[in-house]
Amino acid sequence: MSIIVPAILPASREDLVEKLDALSGLVDEVQVDIVDGVFASPLTWPYDKGPGELTRLVQGGEILPHSGECRIEVDLMVANPERTAGAWIELGASRVTIHAGSVHHLPKLLEQFKTVYGYDKGFVTSLLAIGIAIPPGVDPETLAPYLEQIDYVQFMGIKKVGRQGEPFDPGVLRAIDLFRKRHPNVPVQVDGGVSVITAPRLLELGVSRLVVGSALWKAPDLKQALAELQKVTEESGIYE
């Protein structure tokens, strides 16, 4: 499993393909951020094509670009993910992140993953893993009732989700520290504000996956920026 996971915020399908092409051969896992313009904004692909585009993709038998080459996680920053999460699995996503504040009935959604897709925590996570994202300022203990039903928790390192380049919120460090002490066996990943500056402390706290957006896409050299981040994981004593 990779430690550094590039995040793509696709303005369009063409943008998604272009960025996946740029990462080809460099990584084996990618997170694709899906924003519907309701739960967060601005909206991304496929919502740029209208509300029916996701259904059209599934009915057309399409799969996510490059899904045969790398593992694709979708971070669903959407309202009512219980209506659309299954579609992303059918499109080839093998990791699905649900935001805690976006779903009306989380137990029902987790049961849907189990009954429809045969999902169970820790069972062939390379095929399907489910996680819950939590924003800064929300007590992660609210997730305690569901930790036995999910594979990981994603802490958001920024206050405003749905955008790349937002400033890192240092308050997330304390939240992660407390959570790791209470739940040391639950894998933690961080999305938002991750850079060569913030990564060392996050790794020290036991974060196992760092989802990186603007630190890669705004760098003069994508490959070099990725190598620098990977070097940080080696210097922190964590290896892929």
C-alpha positions as CSV (number, residue, x, y, z in Angstrom):
1,M,0.0,0.0,0.0
2,S,1.3,3.4,-0.9
3,I,1.9,6.1,1.7
4,I,1.9,9.1,-0.7
5,V,-1.4,9.2,-2.6
6,P,-1.9,11.9,-5.2
7,A,-5.3,13.6,-5.2
8,I,-6.9,14.7,-8.4
9,L,-9.7,17.3,-8.3
10,P,-11.0,16.8,-11.9
11,A,-12.5,19.9,-13.5
12,S,-13.6,17.6,-16.4
13,R,-13.0,14.1,-17.7
14,E,-10.3,15.4,-19.9
15,D,-8.6,16.9,-16.9
16,L,-8.9,13.6,-15.0
17,V,-7.3,11.7,-17.9
18,E,-4.5,14.2,-18.3
19,K,-3.5,14.0,-14.6
20,L,-3.8,10.2,-14.5
21,D,-1.6,10.1,-17.6
22,A,1.0,12.3,-15.8
23,L,1.0,9.9,-12.9
24,S,1.2,6.7,-15.0
25,G,4.2,4.6,-13.9
26,L,4.9,6.8,-10.9
27,V,2.3,5.6,-8.4
28,D,0.0,2.7,-7.9
29,E,-2.8,4.5,-6.0
30,V,-4.7,7.7,-6.7
31,Q,-7.5,9.5,-4.9
32,V,-10.1,11.2,-7.2
33,D,-12.1,13.9,-5.4
34,I,-15.7,14.0,-6.4
35,V,-17.6,17.3,-5.5
36,D,-21.2,17.8,-6.4
37,G,-21.5,21.5,-5.8
38,V,-24.0,20.9,-3.0
39,F,-22.1,19.3,-0.1
40,A,-19.0,21.2,-1.2
41,S,-18.0,23.4,-4.1
42,P,-17.0,24.1,-6.8
43,L,-18.4,21.0,-8.5
44,T,-16.1,18.5,-10.4
45,W,-16.5,15.9,-13.0
46,P,-18.9,14.1,-13.6
47,Y,-21.2,16.8,-12.2
48,D,-19.9,19.2,-14.7
49,K,-22.0,17.3,-17.3
50,G,-25.2,17.4,-15.3
51,P,-26.9,15.3,-12.6
52,G,-27.5,12.3,-14.9
53,E,-23.9,11.8,-16.1
54,L,-22.9,9.3,-13.3
55,T,-25.9,7.1,-14.2
56,R,-25.1,7.3,-17.9
57,L,-21.5,6.2,-17.2
58,V,-22.7,3.2,-15.3
59,Q,-25.4,2.2,-17.7
60,G,-22.9,2.6,-20.5
61,G,-20.6,0.0,-18.9
62,E,-17.7,2.5,-18.5
63,I,-14.9,2.3,-16.0
64,L,-12.7,4.9,-14.5
65,P,-9.6,5.8,-16.6
66,H,-6.5,3.9,-15.6
67,S,-8.4,1.8,-13.1
68,G,-6.7,-1.3,-14.6
69,E,-3.3,0.2,-13.9
70,C,-3.7,1.7,-10.4
71,R,-6.0,1.5,-7.5
72,I,-8.5,4.4,-7.5
73,E,-10.0,5.8,-4.4
74,V,-13.0,8.2,-4.7
75,D,-13.4,10.8,-2.0
76,L,-17.1,11.5,-2.2
77,M,-17.7,15.1,-1.2
78,V,-21.3,14.9,-2.1
79,A,-24.7,15.1,-0.5
80,N,-26.6,11.9,0.1
81,P,-23.7,9.5,-0.9
82,E,-25.9,6.6,-0.2
83,R,-27.5,7.3,-3.6
84,T,-24.3,7.3,-5.6
85,A,-21.6,5.4,-3.7
86,G,-22.5,2.1,-5.4
87,A,-22.1,3.6,-8.8
88,W,-18.5,4.5,-8.1
89,I,-17.8,0.9,-7.1
90,E,-19.3,-0.3,-10.4
91,L,-17.1,2.2,-12.2
92,G,-14.0,0.6,-10.7
93,A,-13.2,2.4,-7.5
94,S,-11.7,0.1,-4.9
95,R,-11.6,2.6,-2.0
96,V,-14.6,4.8,-1.1
97,T,-14.4,7.6,1.3
98,I,-17.6,9.0,2.8
99,H,-17.8,12.3,4.6
100,A,-19.4,11.9,8.0
101,G,-21.6,15.0,7.6
102,S,-22.9,14.1,4.2
103,V,-24.8,10.9,4.9
104,H,-28.3,10.8,6.5
105,H,-28.1,7.2,7.8
106,L,-24.6,5.8,7.9
107,P,-25.5,2.4,9.3
108,K,-27.8,1.8,6.4
109,L,-25.1,2.8,3.9
110,L,-22.6,0.4,5.5
111,E,-25.2,-2.3,5.4
112,Q,-25.7,-1.6,1.7
113,F,-22.0,-2.0,1.0
114,K,-22.2,-5.4,2.8
115,T,-25.3,-6.8,1.2
116,V,-24.9,-5.5,-2.3
117,Y,-21.1,-5.7,-2.8
118,G,-20.1,-8.3,-0.2
119,Y,-18.1,-5.8,1.7
120,D,-16.7,-6.6,5.2
121,K,-14.1,-4.7,7.1
122,G,-10.6,-6.1,6.3
123,F,-11.8,-8.6,3.8
124,V,-9.8,-8.3,0.6
125,T,-9.2,-4.5,1.0
126,S,-7.4,-4.4,-2.3
127,L,-10.8,-5.0,-3.9
128,L,-12.9,-2.8,-1.7
129,A,-12.1,-0.6,1.3
130,I,-14.5,1.8,3.0
131,G,-13.5,4.8,5.1
132,I,-15.1,7.8,6.7
133,A,-13.7,11.4,6.5
134,I,-14.0,13.8,9.4
135,P,-13.4,17.6,9.3
136,P,-11.4,19.6,11.8
137,G,-13.3,20.6,14.9
138,V,-15.5,17.5,15.0
139,D,-14.8,15.0,17.8
140,P,-13.6,11.8,16.0
141,E,-15.1,9.8,18.8
142,T,-18.4,10.3,17.1
143,L,-17.1,7.6,14.7
144,A,-16.5,5.1,17.5
145,P,-19.8,3.1,16.9
146,Y,-18.7,2.5,13.2
147,L,-15.0,1.7,13.6
148,E,-15.7,-2.0,13.5
149,Q,-17.4,-1.6,10.1
150,I,-14.9,0.5,8.2
151,D,-11.3,0.1,7.1
152,Y,-9.9,3.6,7.8
153,V,-10.6,7.1,9.0
154,Q,-9.6,10.1,6.9
155,F,-8.8,13.3,8.8
156,M,-9.3,16.4,6.8
157,G,-6.3,18.7,7.2
158,I,-8.2,21.7,5.9
159,K,-11.3,23.5,7.1
160,K,-12.9,24.0,3.7
161,V,-13.2,20.8,1.7
162,G,-13.6,20.6,-2.1
163,R,-10.6,22.8,-2.9
164,Q,-6.9,22.3,-3.2
165,G,-4.4,24.7,-1.9
166,E,-6.2,25.5,1.4
167,P,-4.0,26.1,4.4
168,F,-3.2,23.3,6.8
169,D,-5.2,23.3,10.0
170,P,-2.7,22.4,12.8
171,G,-5.6,21.6,15.1
172,V,-5.9,18.3,13.2
173,L,-2.6,17.1,14.8
174,R,-4.1,17.0,18.3
175,A,-7.3,15.2,17.0
176,I,-5.1,12.6,15.3
177,D,-3.0,12.1,18.4
178,L,-6.0,11.5,20.6
179,F,-7.6,9.2,18.1
180,R,-4.5,7.1,17.6
181,K,-4.1,6.7,21.4
182,R,-7.7,5.5,21.7
183,H,-7.8,3.5,18.6
184,P,-4.3,2.4,17.7
185,N,-5.4,-0.3,15.3
186,V,-7.5,1.9,13.0
187,P,-5.6,3.1,10.0
188,V,-5.6,6.8,9.5
189,Q,-5.0,8.9,6.4
190,V,-4.9,12.7,6.0
191,D,-6.2,14.7,3.1
192,G,-5.6,18.4,2.8
193,G,-2.6,20.6,3.5
194,V,-0.1,17.7,3.2
195,S,3.3,18.9,2.1
196,V,7.0,18.2,2.8
197,I,6.5,20.6,5.8
198,T,3.5,18.9,7.4
199,A,4.2,15.3,6.4
200,P,6.9,14.5,9.0
201,R,4.7,15.3,12.0
202,L,1.8,13.5,10.5
203,L,3.9,10.4,10.0
204,E,5.2,10.7,13.6
205,L,1.6,10.5,14.8
206,G,1.1,7.2,13.0
207,V,-0.7,8.4,9.8
208,S,-0.3,5.6,7.2
209,R,-1.5,7.4,4.1
210,L,-0.9,11.0,3.0
211,V,-3.2,12.3,0.3
212,V,-1.5,15.1,-1.6
213,G,-3.0,17.6,-4.0
214,S,-1.6,21.1,-4.5
215,A,1.9,20.2,-3.3
216,L,2.1,18.0,-6.4
217,W,0.0,19.8,-9.0
218,K,1.4,23.3,-8.2
219,A,5.0,22.1,-8.1
220,P,7.3,23.1,-11.1
221,D,8.2,19.4,-11.5
222,L,5.5,16.8,-10.6
223,K,7.9,13.9,-10.5
224,Q,10.5,15.7,-8.4
225,A,7.8,16.8,-5.9
226,L,6.5,13.3,-5.6
227,A,10.1,12.0,-5.0
228,E,10.6,14.5,-2.3
229,L,7.5,13.5,-0.5
230,Q,8.4,9.8,-0.8
231,K,11.8,10.6,0.6
232,V,10.2,12.2,3.7
233,T,8.4,8.8,4.4
234,E,11.8,7.0,4.2
235,E,13.5,9.5,6.5
236,S,10.6,9.1,9.0
237,G,11.2,5.3,9.0
238,I,8.2,4.4,7.0
239,Y,8.6,2.5,3.8
240,E,6.2,1.5,1.0
